[in-house]
């Protein structure tokens, strides 16, 4: 059982920045960030595989950067130039073996086995 703990959410004005962190209880090969706004489905934001390959949603390309820490069981999401539409609960997800995860599948929620509790991001205009 992999446990994930997110942190770093908060409230910012449009154009601001936030850095989300996720710590996993053990190393996992594939990790990703998802978000969910009220009344909307959970959507993939960014994913990263064991080899460093990444995938981003079109809506965040050029603004968000996903990365792993030196400890490899940590995950970050640097969010710049935030927009009100970025508001939502952000979740860290992990799939220990990366089975069935490649390309666009890195942003599909059903591909991930473990989930954190989420951290709220609110962007005001």
mmCIF file of C-alpha atoms in Angstrom:
data_model
loop_
_atom_site.group_PDB
_atom_site.id
_atom_site.type_symbol
_atom_site.label_atom_id
_atom_site.label_comp_id
_atom_site.label_asym_id
_atom_site.label_seq_id
_atom_site.Cartn_x
_atom_site.Cartn_y
_atom_site.Cartn_z
ATOM 1 C CA UNK A 1 0.000 0.000 0.000
ATOM 2 C CA UNK A 2 1.557 3.268 -1.150
ATOM 3 C CA UNK A 3 0.608 6.371 0.765
ATOM 4 C CA UNK A 4 0.712 9.789 -0.864
ATOM 5 C CA UNK A 5 0.652 13.119 0.940
ATOM 6 C CA UNK A 6 0.222 16.367 -0.978
ATOM 7 C CA UNK A 7 1.014 19.888 0.204
ATOM 8 C CA UNK A 8 1.532 23.370 -1.167
ATOM 9 C CA UNK A 9 -1.951 24.383 -2.199
ATOM 10 C CA UNK A 10 -3.381 27.781 -1.384
ATOM 11 C CA UNK A 11 -5.051 30.896 -2.691
ATOM 12 C CA UNK A 12 -3.349 33.190 -5.182
ATOM 13 C CA UNK A 13 -4.298 35.880 -7.631
ATOM 14 C CA UNK A 14 -4.269 35.294 -11.354
ATOM 15 C CA UNK A 15 -0.730 35.450 -12.699
ATOM 16 C CA UNK A 16 0.744 34.105 -9.488
ATOM 17 C CA UNK A 17 2.629 30.895 -8.789
ATOM 18 C CA UNK A 18 2.360 27.889 -6.505
ATOM 19 C CA UNK A 19 4.471 24.777 -6.029
ATOM 20 C CA UNK A 20 2.738 21.558 -5.068
ATOM 21 C CA UNK A 21 4.580 18.684 -3.420
ATOM 22 C CA UNK A 22 3.724 15.020 -2.999
ATOM 23 C CA UNK A 23 5.620 12.554 -0.859
ATOM 24 C CA UNK A 24 5.158 8.842 -1.456
ATOM 25 C CA UNK A 25 5.795 6.226 1.222
ATOM 26 C CA UNK A 26 7.970 4.322 -1.262
ATOM 27 C CA UNK A 27 9.404 4.709 -4.728
ATOM 28 C CA UNK A 28 6.925 4.330 -7.577
ATOM 29 C CA UNK A 29 7.720 4.346 -11.263
ATOM 30 C CA UNK A 30 4.914 6.533 -12.571
ATOM 31 C CA UNK A 31 3.363 9.527 -10.879
ATOM 32 C CA UNK A 32 1.016 12.252 -11.977
ATOM 33 C CA UNK A 33 -1.028 15.246 -10.919
ATOM 34 C CA UNK A 34 -4.752 15.439 -11.491
ATOM 35 C CA UNK A 35 -7.273 18.117 -10.614
ATOM 36 C CA UNK A 36 -10.982 18.334 -10.112
ATOM 37 C CA UNK A 37 -13.123 21.438 -10.087
ATOM 38 C CA UNK A 38 -16.595 21.441 -8.486
ATOM 39 C CA UNK A 39 -19.109 19.760 -10.762
ATOM 40 C CA UNK A 40 -16.460 18.593 -13.198
ATOM 41 C CA UNK A 41 -14.688 15.330 -13.847
ATOM 42 C CA UNK A 42 -11.194 14.696 -12.613
ATOM 43 C CA UNK A 43 -8.674 15.612 -15.317
ATOM 44 C CA UNK A 44 -5.026 14.884 -15.868
ATOM 45 C CA UNK A 45 -2.656 17.808 -15.468
ATOM 46 C CA UNK A 46 0.817 16.325 -15.811
ATOM 47 C CA UNK A 47 2.505 12.947 -15.544
ATOM 48 C CA UNK A 48 6.070 11.682 -15.227
ATOM 49 C CA UNK A 49 7.499 8.228 -15.755
ATOM 50 C CA UNK A 50 10.519 6.447 -14.306
ATOM 51 C CA UNK A 51 12.673 7.493 -17.254
ATOM 52 C CA UNK A 52 11.831 11.169 -16.837
ATOM 53 C CA UNK A 53 9.416 11.343 -19.728
ATOM 54 C CA UNK A 54 6.564 13.748 -19.113
ATOM 55 C CA UNK A 55 3.117 14.513 -20.416
ATOM 56 C CA UNK A 56 1.076 17.688 -19.956
ATOM 57 C CA UNK A 57 -2.505 18.667 -20.566
ATOM 58 C CA UNK A 58 -2.735 21.232 -23.362
ATOM 59 C CA UNK A 59 -4.270 23.728 -20.951
ATOM 60 C CA UNK A 60 -1.127 23.860 -18.785
ATOM 61 C CA UNK A 61 1.686 23.452 -21.313
ATOM 62 C CA UNK A 62 4.283 26.176 -20.928
ATOM 63 C CA UNK A 63 2.949 27.175 -17.489
ATOM 64 C CA UNK A 64 3.286 24.036 -15.331
ATOM 65 C CA UNK A 65 6.324 21.834 -14.785
ATOM 66 C CA UNK A 66 6.257 18.374 -13.223
ATOM 67 C CA UNK A 67 9.412 16.980 -11.664
ATOM 68 C CA UNK A 68 10.740 14.482 -9.172
ATOM 69 C CA UNK A 69 12.931 15.278 -6.232
ATOM 70 C CA UNK A 70 16.362 13.778 -5.659
ATOM 71 C CA UNK A 71 14.793 11.255 -3.301
ATOM 72 C CA UNK A 72 12.694 10.015 -6.274
ATOM 73 C CA UNK A 73 9.732 9.339 -4.007
ATOM 74 C CA UNK A 74 8.827 13.011 -4.112
ATOM 75 C CA UNK A 75 6.857 14.728 -6.827
ATOM 76 C CA UNK A 76 6.485 18.410 -7.571
ATOM 77 C CA UNK A 77 4.271 20.573 -9.709
ATOM 78 C CA UNK A 78 5.502 24.101 -10.327
ATOM 79 C CA UNK A 79 2.556 26.190 -11.448
ATOM 80 C CA UNK A 80 3.212 29.595 -12.975
ATOM 81 C CA UNK A 81 0.973 32.194 -14.570
ATOM 82 C CA UNK A 82 -2.010 30.716 -12.804
ATOM 83 C CA UNK A 83 -5.483 31.355 -14.164
ATOM 84 C CA UNK A 84 -8.886 31.229 -12.438
ATOM 85 C CA UNK A 85 -9.685 28.108 -14.471
ATOM 86 C CA UNK A 86 -6.798 26.333 -12.713
ATOM 87 C CA UNK A 87 -8.868 26.365 -9.523
ATOM 88 C CA UNK A 88 -9.617 22.948 -8.101
ATOM 89 C CA UNK A 89 -8.534 20.145 -5.835
ATOM 90 C CA UNK A 90 -5.190 18.797 -6.970
ATOM 91 C CA UNK A 91 -4.408 15.137 -6.444
ATOM 92 C CA UNK A 92 -1.171 13.211 -6.599
ATOM 93 C CA UNK A 93 -1.459 9.734 -8.126
ATOM 94 C CA UNK A 94 0.953 6.818 -8.376
ATOM 95 C CA UNK A 95 1.257 3.574 -10.246
ATOM 96 C CA UNK A 96 4.119 1.460 -8.880
ATOM 97 C CA UNK A 97 5.037 -0.416 -12.059
ATOM 98 C CA UNK A 98 3.932 1.994 -14.836
ATOM 99 C CA UNK A 99 1.980 -0.914 -16.312
ATOM 100 C CA UNK A 100 -0.224 0.317 -19.133
ATOM 101 C CA UNK A 101 0.932 3.901 -18.800
ATOM 102 C CA UNK A 102 2.523 5.626 -21.768
ATOM 103 C CA UNK A 103 1.902 8.679 -23.880
ATOM 104 C CA UNK A 104 -1.543 10.168 -23.390
ATOM 105 C CA UNK A 105 -2.426 7.357 -20.971
ATOM 106 C CA UNK A 106 -0.230 9.115 -18.408
ATOM 107 C CA UNK A 107 -3.144 11.509 -17.889
ATOM 108 C CA UNK A 108 -5.926 8.935 -17.511
ATOM 109 C CA UNK A 109 -7.096 8.587 -13.886
ATOM 110 C CA UNK A 110 -8.040 4.904 -14.150
ATOM 111 C CA UNK A 111 -4.389 4.008 -14.900
ATOM 112 C CA UNK A 112 -3.295 4.910 -11.370
ATOM 113 C CA UNK A 113 -3.745 2.729 -8.338
ATOM 114 C CA UNK A 114 -2.888 5.048 -5.476
ATOM 115 C CA UNK A 115 -4.182 8.524 -4.717
ATOM 116 C CA UNK A 116 -3.515 11.235 -2.185
ATOM 117 C CA UNK A 117 -6.159 13.198 -0.297
ATOM 118 C CA UNK A 118 -5.688 16.312 -2.405
ATOM 119 C CA UNK A 119 -4.658 19.900 -1.863
ATOM 120 C CA UNK A 120 -6.872 22.857 -2.782
ATOM 121 C CA UNK A 121 -5.728 25.493 -5.274
ATOM 122 C CA UNK A 122 -7.806 28.632 -5.650
ATOM 123 C CA UNK A 123 -6.952 31.311 -8.215
ATOM 124 C CA UNK A 124 -8.845 34.577 -8.049
ATOM 125 C CA UNK A 125 -9.183 37.041 -10.893
#
